[in-house]
PDB file of C-alpha atoms in Angstrom:
ATOM      1  CA  MET A   1       0.000   0.000   0.000  1.00 47.00           C
ATOM      2  CA  LYS A   2       2.876   2.387   0.800  1.00 47.00           C
ATOM      3  CA  LYS A   3       4.411   1.774  -2.635  1.00 47.00           C
ATOM      4  CA  LEU A   4       1.074   2.601  -4.283  1.00 44.00           C
ATOM      5  CA  LEU A   5       0.779   5.900  -2.383  1.00 42.00           C
ATOM      6  CA  LEU A   6       4.356   6.861  -3.304  1.00 43.00           C
ATOM      7  CA  LEU A   7       3.610   6.143  -6.972  1.00 45.00           C
ATOM      8  CA  LEU A   8       0.530   8.395  -6.920  1.00 44.00           C
ATOM      9  CA  LEU A   9       2.510  11.213  -5.312  1.00 42.00           C
ATOM     10  CA  PHE A  10       5.322  10.869  -7.839  1.00 44.00           C
ATOM     11  CA  ILE A  11       3.267  10.743 -11.061  1.00 47.00           C
ATOM     12  CA  PRO A  12       2.067  14.409 -10.988  1.00 47.00           C
ATOM     13  CA  CYS A  13       5.717  15.526 -10.720  1.00 47.00           C
ATOM     14  CA  VAL A  14       6.666  13.475 -13.763  1.00 45.00           C
ATOM     15  CA  VAL A  15       3.838  14.692 -15.982  1.00 44.00           C
ATOM     16  CA  TYR A  16       4.348  18.416 -15.352  1.00 46.00           C
ATOM     17  CA  GLY A  17       5.085  20.173 -18.653  1.00 47.00           C
ATOM     18  CA  GLN A  18       4.071  22.810 -21.172  1.00 56.00           C
ATOM     19  CA  ALA A  19       1.161  23.196 -23.548  1.00 62.00           C
ATOM     20  CA  LYS A  20       1.648  22.419 -27.236  1.00 74.00           C
ATOM     21  CA  VAL A  21      -1.872  23.181 -28.403  1.00 74.00           C
ATOM     22  CA  GLY A  22      -2.461  22.581 -32.089  1.00 71.00           C
ATOM     23  CA  THR A  23       0.601  20.381 -32.589  1.00 78.00           C
ATOM     24  CA  ALA A  24      -1.257  17.078 -33.057  1.00 86.00           C
ATOM     25  CA  GLY A  25      -3.900  15.933 -35.511  1.00 87.00           C
ATOM     26  CA  ALA A  26      -6.676  13.324 -35.409  1.00 91.00           C
ATOM     27  CA  GLN A  27      -8.272  15.153 -32.477  1.00 92.00           C
ATOM     28  CA  PHE A  28     -11.484  13.174 -32.882  1.00 94.00           C
ATOM     29  CA  LEU A  29      -9.676  10.317 -31.112  1.00 94.00           C
ATOM     30  CA  GLU A  30      -9.880  12.366 -27.898  1.00 93.00           C
ATOM     31  CA  ILE A  31     -13.695  12.563 -27.852  1.00 93.00           C
ATOM     32  CA  GLY A  32     -15.090  10.378 -25.084  1.00 92.00           C
ATOM     33  CA  PRO A  33     -18.065   8.323 -26.338  1.00 94.00           C
ATOM     34  CA  SER A  34     -19.657   7.517 -22.970  1.00 93.00           C
ATOM     35  CA  ALA A  35     -21.979  10.013 -21.262  1.00 91.00           C
ATOM     36  CA  ARG A  36     -21.325   8.189 -17.998  1.00 91.00           C
ATOM     37  CA  GLY A  37     -17.568   8.387 -18.438  1.00 91.00           C
ATOM     38  CA  GLN A  38     -17.573  12.085 -19.278  1.00 91.00           C
ATOM     39  CA  ALA A  39     -19.892  12.908 -16.389  1.00 92.00           C
ATOM     40  CA  MET A  40     -17.420  11.308 -13.979  1.00 91.00           C
ATOM     41  CA  GLY A  41     -14.530  13.467 -15.166  1.00 86.00           C
ATOM     42  CA  ASN A  42     -12.780  10.592 -16.971  1.00 87.00           C
ATOM     43  CA  MET A  43     -11.880   8.877 -13.700  1.00 91.00           C
ATOM     44  CA  TYR A  44     -14.154   6.288 -15.271  1.00 90.00           C
ATOM     45  CA  MET A  45     -11.037   4.705 -16.785  1.00 91.00           C
ATOM     46  CA  SER A  46     -10.405   2.974 -13.439  1.00 92.00           C
ATOM     47  CA  VAL A  47     -14.100   2.031 -13.068  1.00 89.00           C
ATOM     48  CA  THR A  48     -14.825   0.829 -16.619  1.00 82.00           C
ATOM     49  CA  ASN A  49     -17.167  -2.040 -15.885  1.00 83.00           C
ATOM     50  CA  ASP A  50     -18.911  -2.081 -19.237  1.00 89.00           C
ATOM     51  CA  VAL A  51     -18.134  -2.249 -22.951  1.00 93.00           C
ATOM     52  CA  PHE A  52     -16.916   1.377 -23.086  1.00 94.00           C
ATOM     53  CA  ALA A  53     -13.691   0.115 -21.504  1.00 93.00           C
ATOM     54  CA  VAL A  54     -12.633  -0.485 -25.120  1.00 95.00           C
ATOM     55  CA  TYR A  55     -12.134   3.282 -25.414  1.00 95.00           C
ATOM     56  CA  TYR A  56     -11.182   4.385 -21.885  1.00 94.00           C
ATOM     57  CA  ASN A  57      -8.923   1.535 -20.782  1.00 94.00           C
ATOM     58  CA  PRO A  58      -8.521  -1.657 -22.843  1.00 95.00           C
ATOM     59  CA  GLY A  59      -6.961  -3.311 -19.808  1.00 93.00           C
ATOM     60  CA  ALA A  60     -10.367  -3.341 -18.105  1.00 92.00           C
ATOM     61  CA  VAL A  61     -12.143  -5.199 -20.913  1.00 94.00           C
ATOM     62  CA  ALA A  62     -11.126  -8.610 -19.530  1.00 92.00           C
ATOM     63  CA  ALA A  63     -12.711  -7.840 -16.154  1.00 86.00           C
ATOM     64  CA  ASN A  64     -16.189  -7.679 -17.715  1.00 85.00           C
ATOM     65  CA  LYS A  65     -18.140 -10.856 -18.306  1.00 83.00           C
ATOM     66  CA  GLY A  66     -20.205 -12.016 -21.252  1.00 87.00           C
ATOM     67  CA  LYS A  67     -20.985 -10.190 -24.480  1.00 93.00           C
ATOM     68  CA  GLU A  68     -21.688  -6.459 -24.613  1.00 94.00           C
ATOM     69  CA  LEU A  69     -22.639  -3.953 -27.301  1.00 96.00           C
ATOM     70  CA  ALA A  70     -22.563  -0.148 -27.164  1.00 94.00           C
ATOM     71  CA  LEU A  71     -23.822   2.452 -29.628  1.00 95.00           C
ATOM     72  CA  SER A  72     -23.237   6.167 -29.078  1.00 95.00           C
ATOM     73  CA  TYR A  73     -24.316   9.217 -31.078  1.00 95.00           C
ATOM     74  CA  ILE A  74     -23.485  12.883 -30.454  1.00 94.00           C
ATOM     75  CA  LYS A  75     -24.931  15.789 -32.440  1.00 93.00           C
ATOM     76  CA  TYR A  76     -22.648  18.824 -32.474  1.00 92.00           C
ATOM     77  CA  PRO A  77     -23.388  22.336 -33.804  1.00 92.00           C
ATOM     78  CA  ALA A  78     -22.649  23.148 -37.466  1.00 86.00           C
ATOM     79  CA  ASP A  79     -24.059  19.797 -38.615  1.00 88.00           C
ATOM     80  CA  ILE A  80     -21.180  17.805 -37.134  1.00 93.00           C
ATOM     81  CA  ASN A  81     -21.998  14.230 -36.122  1.00 95.00           C
ATOM     82  CA  TYR A  82     -20.112  11.724 -33.982  1.00 97.00           C
ATOM     83  CA  ASN A  83     -20.836   7.984 -33.928  1.00 97.00           C
ATOM     84  CA  PHE A  84     -19.206   5.246 -31.869  1.00 97.00           C
ATOM     85  CA  PHE A  85     -19.820   1.527 -31.566  1.00 97.00           C
ATOM     86  CA  ALA A  86     -18.113  -1.226 -29.593  1.00 97.00           C
ATOM     87  CA  PHE A  87     -18.682  -4.935 -29.117  1.00 97.00           C
ATOM     88  CA  THR A  88     -16.830  -7.261 -26.738  1.00 96.00           C
ATOM     89  CA  MET A  89     -17.025 -11.009 -26.249  1.00 95.00           C
ATOM     90  CA  PRO A  90     -15.008 -13.818 -24.639  1.00 93.00           C
ATOM     91  CA  ALA A  91     -12.107 -15.175 -26.686  1.00 91.00           C
ATOM     92  CA  TYR A  92     -13.017 -18.799 -26.050  1.00 87.00           C
ATOM     93  CA  ARG A  93     -10.024 -20.491 -27.693  1.00 84.00           C
ATOM     94  CA  ILE A  94      -7.241 -18.266 -26.381  1.00 88.00           C
ATOM     95  CA  GLY A  95      -8.795 -16.912 -23.200  1.00 87.00           C
ATOM     96  CA  GLY A  96      -9.469 -13.312 -22.249  1.00 91.00           C
ATOM     97  CA  LYS A  97     -11.791 -11.078 -24.248  1.00 95.00           C
ATOM     98  CA  ILE A  98     -11.715  -9.486 -27.663  1.00 95.00           C
ATOM     99  CA  GLY A  99     -13.443  -6.330 -28.800  1.00 96.00           C
ATOM    100  CA  PHE A 100     -14.284  -4.458 -31.969  1.00 97.00           C
ATOM    101  CA  SER A 101     -14.893  -0.713 -32.139  1.00 97.00           C
ATOM    102  CA  GLY A 102     -15.398   2.077 -34.617  1.00 97.00           C
ATOM    103  CA  THR A 103     -15.548   5.871 -34.544  1.00 97.00           C
ATOM    104  CA  ALA A 104     -16.841   8.308 -37.151  1.00 97.00           C
ATOM    105  CA  LEU A 105     -16.813  12.110 -37.054  1.00 96.00           C
ATOM    106  CA  TYR A 106     -18.384  13.637 -40.151  1.00 95.00           C
ATOM    107  CA  MET A 107     -20.345  16.625 -41.424  1.00 91.00           C
ATOM    108  CA  ASP A 108     -22.856  17.437 -44.141  1.00 87.00           C
ATOM    109  CA  GLN A 109     -21.902  18.496 -47.656  1.00 87.00           C
ATOM    110  CA  MET A 110     -20.458  22.021 -47.930  1.00 87.00           C
ATOM    111  CA  PRO A 111     -20.303  24.260 -51.027  1.00 88.00           C
ATOM    112  CA  VAL A 112     -16.981  24.802 -52.782  1.00 90.00           C
ATOM    113  CA  ARG A 113     -16.152  28.535 -52.746  1.00 90.00           C
ATOM    114  CA  THR A 114     -13.377  30.251 -54.682  1.00 88.00           C
ATOM    115  CA  PRO A 115     -12.290  33.916 -55.070  1.00 91.00           C
ATOM    116  CA  ALA A 116     -14.015  33.912 -58.454  1.00 88.00           C
ATOM    117  CA  HIS A 117     -17.170  32.251 -57.052  1.00 88.00           C
ATOM    118  CA  PRO A 118     -17.596  33.411 -53.428  1.00 87.00           C
ATOM    119  CA  GLU A 119     -21.209  32.205 -53.395  1.00 86.00           C
ATOM    120  CA  GLY A 120     -20.200  28.732 -54.524  1.00 84.00           C
ATOM    121  CA  THR A 121     -19.220  26.921 -57.708  1.00 88.00           C
ATOM    122  CA  GLY A 122     -22.122  24.507 -57.573  1.00 87.00           C
ATOM    123  CA  GLN A 123     -19.828  21.736 -56.359  1.00 89.00           C
ATOM    124  CA  THR A 124     -19.724  20.367 -52.807  1.00 90.00           C
ATOM    125  CA  PHE A 125     -17.210  18.640 -50.555  1.00 88.00           C
ATOM    126  CA  THR A 126     -17.214  17.027 -47.129  1.00 89.00           C
ATOM    127  CA  ALA A 127     -14.826  16.195 -44.301  1.00 92.00           C
ATOM    128  CA  ALA A 128     -14.780  13.060 -42.174  1.00 95.00           C
ATOM    129  CA  ASP A 129     -12.599  11.159 -39.707  1.00 96.00           C
ATOM    130  CA  TYR A 130     -12.793   7.407 -39.074  1.00 97.00           C
ATOM    131  CA  SER A 131     -11.082   4.828 -36.904  1.00 97.00           C
ATOM    132  CA  PHE A 132     -11.577   1.085 -36.455  1.00 97.00           C
ATOM    133  CA  GLY A 133     -10.099  -0.874 -33.580  1.00 97.00           C
ATOM    134  CA  LEU A 134      -9.404  -4.451 -32.535  1.00 97.00           C
ATOM    135  CA  THR A 135      -8.938  -5.066 -28.798  1.00 97.00           C
ATOM    136  CA  TYR A 136      -7.539  -7.982 -26.826  1.00 97.00           C
ATOM    137  CA  SER A 137      -7.547  -8.036 -23.030  1.00 96.00           C
ATOM    138  CA  ARG A 138      -6.649 -10.709 -20.499  1.00 94.00           C
ATOM    139  CA  MET A 139      -6.582 -11.204 -16.738  1.00 93.00           C
ATOM    140  CA  LEU A 140      -3.001 -12.052 -15.730  1.00 93.00           C
ATOM    141  CA  THR A 141      -4.021 -12.648 -12.115  1.00 92.00           C
ATOM    142  CA  ASP A 142      -7.316 -12.419 -10.273  1.00 89.00           C
ATOM    143  CA  ARG A 143      -6.534  -8.727  -9.593  1.00 91.00           C
ATOM    144  CA  PHE A 144      -4.496  -7.530 -12.564  1.00 94.00           C
ATOM    145  CA  SER A 145      -5.402  -7.323 -16.253  1.00 94.00           C
ATOM    146  CA  VAL A 146      -3.843  -5.820 -19.362  1.00 96.00           C
ATOM    147  CA  GLY A 147      -5.185  -4.985 -22.791  1.00 96.00           C
ATOM    148  CA  VAL A 148      -4.193  -3.481 -26.120  1.00 97.00           C
ATOM    149  CA  THR A 149      -6.166  -1.926 -28.957  1.00 97.00           C
ATOM    150  CA  ALA A 150      -4.799  -1.576 -32.486  1.00 97.00           C
ATOM    151  CA  LYS A 151      -6.522   1.152 -34.521  1.00 97.00           C
ATOM    152  CA  TYR A 152      -6.690   2.044 -38.183  1.00 97.00           C
ATOM    153  CA  ILE A 153      -7.177   5.805 -38.687  1.00 97.00           C
ATOM    154  CA  GLY A 154      -8.357   7.774 -41.701  1.00 96.00           C
ATOM    155  CA  GLU A 155      -8.895  11.524 -42.110  1.00 96.00           C
ATOM    156  CA  TYR A 156     -10.573  12.803 -45.278  1.00 94.00           C
ATOM    157  CA  LEU A 157     -11.017  16.354 -46.583  1.00 91.00           C
ATOM    158  CA  ALA A 158     -12.466  16.793 -50.070  1.00 87.00           C
ATOM    159  CA  ASP A 159     -10.227  14.754 -52.389  1.00 87.00           C
ATOM    160  CA  GLU A 160      -7.316  14.470 -49.955  1.00 91.00           C
ATOM    161  CA  LYS A 161      -6.769  11.953 -47.172  1.00 92.00           C
ATOM    162  CA  ALA A 162      -4.352  10.899 -44.449  1.00 94.00           C
ATOM    163  CA  LEU A 163      -4.090   7.284 -43.280  1.00 95.00           C
ATOM    164  CA  GLY A 164      -2.304   5.793 -40.281  1.00 95.00           C
ATOM    165  CA  TRP A 165      -2.480   3.504 -37.278  1.00 96.00           C
ATOM    166  CA  ALA A 166      -2.208   3.778 -33.514  1.00 97.00           C
ATOM    167  CA  ALA A 167      -2.359   1.631 -30.402  1.00 97.00           C
ATOM    168  CA  ASP A 168      -3.839   1.961 -26.929  1.00 97.00           C
ATOM    169  CA  ILE A 169      -2.262  -0.002 -24.067  1.00 97.00           C
ATOM    170  CA  GLY A 170      -3.899  -0.176 -20.654  1.00 96.00           C
ATOM    171  CA  THR A 171      -3.846  -1.975 -17.326  1.00 95.00           C
ATOM    172  CA  ILE A 172      -6.092  -2.091 -14.293  1.00 95.00           C
ATOM    173  CA  TYR A 173      -5.235  -3.342 -10.818  1.00 95.00           C
ATOM    174  CA  PHE A 174      -7.790  -4.291  -8.175  1.00 93.00           C
ATOM    175  CA  THR A 175      -6.175  -3.691  -4.788  1.00 90.00           C
ATOM    176  CA  GLY A 176      -8.824  -5.536  -2.769  1.00 84.00           C
ATOM    177  CA  PHE A 177      -9.167  -2.580  -0.371  1.00 84.00           C
ATOM    178  CA  HIS A 178     -12.660  -0.997  -0.533  1.00 79.00           C
ATOM    179  CA  ASN A 179     -12.767  -2.154  -4.154  1.00 86.00           C
ATOM    180  CA  MET A 180      -9.978   0.332  -4.922  1.00 93.00           C
ATOM    181  CA  ARG A 181      -8.828   0.210  -8.546  1.00 94.00           C
ATOM    182  CA  LEU A 182      -5.807   1.730 -10.259  1.00 95.00           C
ATOM    183  CA  GLY A 183      -5.950   2.244 -14.021  1.00 95.00           C
ATOM    184  CA  ILE A 184      -3.089   3.325 -16.294  1.00 96.00           C
ATOM    185  CA  ALA A 185      -3.210   3.705 -20.072  1.00 96.00           C
ATOM    186  CA  VAL A 186      -1.216   5.127 -22.958  1.00 96.00           C
ATOM    187  CA  THR A 187      -3.511   6.041 -25.851  1.00 95.00           C
ATOM    188  CA  ASN A 188      -3.007   6.971 -29.500  1.00 95.00           C
ATOM    189  CA  PHE A 189       0.586   5.800 -29.627  1.00 94.00           C
ATOM    190  CA  GLY A 190       1.754   5.507 -33.219  1.00 94.00           C
ATOM    191  CA  PRO A 191       3.746   7.032 -36.080  1.00 95.00           C
ATOM    192  CA  ASP A 192       3.026  10.437 -37.608  1.00 94.00           C
ATOM    193  CA  MET A 193       0.307  10.729 -40.213  1.00 94.00           C
ATOM    194  CA  LYS A 194       0.803  12.711 -43.416  1.00 93.00           C
ATOM    195  CA  PHE A 195      -1.728  15.010 -45.096  1.00 90.00           C
ATOM    196  CA  ILE A 196      -0.651  15.939 -48.653  1.00 89.00           C
ATOM    197  CA  ASP A 197       3.060  16.632 -47.962  1.00 87.00           C
ATOM    198  CA  ARG A 198       2.927  17.688 -44.315  1.00 91.00           C
ATOM    199  CA  PRO A 199       3.362  15.159 -41.470  1.00 92.00           C
ATOM    200  CA  TYR A 200       1.721  15.598 -38.076  1.00 92.00           C
ATOM    201  CA  PRO A 201       1.776  13.569 -34.830  1.00 93.00           C
ATOM    202  CA  LEU A 202      -1.133  11.798 -33.181  1.00 93.00           C
ATOM    203  CA  PRO A 203      -2.636  13.050 -29.889  1.00 94.00           C
ATOM    204  CA  MET A 204      -0.764  10.576 -27.688  1.00 95.00           C
ATOM    205  CA  ASN A 205      -1.832  10.685 -24.055  1.00 95.00           C
ATOM    206  CA  PHE A 206      -0.640   9.129 -20.797  1.00 96.00           C
ATOM    207  CA  ARG A 207      -3.574   8.711 -18.418  1.00 95.00           C
ATOM    208  CA  PHE A 208      -4.001   7.344 -14.926  1.00 95.00           C
ATOM    209  CA  SER A 209      -6.854   7.071 -12.455  1.00 96.00           C
ATOM    210  CA  ILE A 210      -7.622   5.663  -9.030  1.00 96.00           C
ATOM    211  CA  SER A 211     -11.117   5.077  -7.685  1.00 95.00           C
ATOM    212  CA  SER A 212     -12.739   3.419  -4.700  1.00 94.00           C
ATOM    213  CA  ASP A 213     -16.210   2.498  -3.456  1.00 92.00           C
ATOM    214  CA  ILE A 214     -16.551   4.566  -0.290  1.00 92.00           C
ATOM    215  CA  ILE A 215     -20.041   3.237   0.452  1.00 91.00           C
ATOM    216  CA  SER A 216     -21.270  -0.109  -0.798  1.00 89.00           C
ATOM    217  CA  ASP A 217     -24.354  -1.866   0.533  1.00 91.00           C
ATOM    218  CA  ALA A 218     -27.610  -3.292  -0.787  1.00 88.00           C
ATOM    219  CA  THR A 219     -29.095   0.182  -1.344  1.00 93.00           C
ATOM    220  CA  ASN A 220     -26.238   2.660  -1.776  1.00 94.00           C
ATOM    221  CA  LEU A 221     -23.068   2.661  -3.851  1.00 94.00           C
ATOM    222  CA  LEU A 222     -20.815   5.721  -3.741  1.00 95.00           C
ATOM    223  CA  THR A 223     -17.662   5.748  -5.872  1.00 94.00           C
ATOM    224  CA  VAL A 224     -15.096   8.546  -5.849  1.00 95.00           C
ATOM    225  CA  GLY A 225     -11.944   8.835  -7.890  1.00 95.00           C
ATOM    226  CA  PHE A 226      -9.076  10.914  -9.209  1.00 96.00           C
ATOM    227  CA  TYR A 227      -7.963  11.279 -12.833  1.00 95.00           C
ATOM    228  CA  GLY A 228      -4.850  12.759 -14.367  1.00 95.00           C
ATOM    229  CA  SER A 229      -3.502  12.905 -17.901  1.00 94.00           C
ATOM    230  CA  HIS A 230      -0.399  14.095 -19.728  1.00 93.00           C
ATOM    231  CA  PRO A 231      -1.341  14.766 -23.378  1.00 92.00           C
ATOM    232  CA  ALA A 232       1.399  15.342 -25.921  1.00 88.00           C
ATOM    233  CA  ASP A 233      -0.302  18.495 -27.224  1.00 85.00           C
ATOM    234  CA  ASN A 234      -1.659  20.218 -24.131  1.00 86.00           C
ATOM    235  CA  LEU A 235      -1.173  20.897 -20.436  1.00 88.00           C
ATOM    236  CA  GLU A 236      -1.616  18.193 -17.833  1.00 91.00           C
ATOM    237  CA  LYS A 237      -5.218  17.703 -16.721  1.00 90.00           C
ATOM    238  CA  PHE A 238      -6.492  16.617 -13.333  1.00 94.00           C
ATOM    239  CA  SER A 239     -10.019  16.021 -12.115  1.00 93.00           C
ATOM    240  CA  LEU A 240     -12.069  14.481  -9.338  1.00 94.00           C
ATOM    241  CA  GLY A 241     -15.161  12.436 -10.114  1.00 94.00           C
ATOM    242  CA  THR A 242     -17.935  10.706  -8.246  1.00 95.00           C
ATOM    243  CA  GLU A 243     -20.887   8.450  -8.908  1.00 95.00           C
ATOM    244  CA  TYR A 244     -23.741   7.584  -6.558  1.00 96.00           C
ATOM    245  CA  TRP A 245     -26.167   4.739  -7.227  1.00 94.00           C
ATOM    246  CA  PHE A 246     -29.412   4.355  -5.300  1.00 95.00           C
ATOM    247  CA  ASN A 247     -30.840   0.851  -5.260  1.00 90.00           C
ATOM    248  CA  ARG A 248     -28.809   0.112  -8.453  1.00 86.00           C
ATOM    249  CA  MET A 249     -31.497   1.947 -10.428  1.00 91.00           C
ATOM    250  CA  LEU A 250     -30.839   5.714 -10.166  1.00 94.00           C
ATOM    251  CA  ALA A 251     -27.406   7.269 -10.605  1.00 93.00           C
ATOM    252  CA  VAL A 252     -26.060  10.777 -10.010  1.00 95.00           C
ATOM    253  CA  ARG A 253     -22.612  11.709 -11.320  1.00 94.00           C
ATOM    254  CA  GLY A 254     -20.373  14.751 -11.224  1.00 92.00           C
TER     255      GLY A 254
END
């Protein structure tokens, strides 16, 4: 327990740095698809007890039983749409669990405008971002699991495109004390992508979270947690999150 506390005190010192806003592309990979996860300030990555673990922490996928399916849709202003799906199931022959996921950020057709035709040429174009992932996760002990997601990424703008790949690697450790969980993940790790003739890096991120069930009985379940991240293109982020369940039917998060 002392080693765990020392690790948590040391991590914020390591991740201190400077902002590099606008230095990475494929920003759609940073959009959280789970309303529950976002409402808990992303400390959900150490709670992930459903199929959305595919996105937040692939190491937690193995801790969930059975088959699960998730579909998520977000409508943004300016006719921008975001879709996400994930499916996980046991890997019967090799053990552990496997998962499939996909993300799409796209917008409606837009008119082509030029200096000679500021009102439009009559032609249209669109922009869209896609990613497809394959996840494998396995319990190494009864308290520790690891997982990895390999992702294919495509960004399209009019007739141009950029293609690449990335990987997410995550772990989760169940301490056995008040159902305390420690989650660590490195997301969007991969080589630079290239649009036309200009390369750009992916939004790689080191994330960690610790959460615990402060109250847990037949009627009440109160979970609190801490989340921190060190993105490659921004300042470090820290947040506190909580979730309260009443009778396993009504939940309040913040």
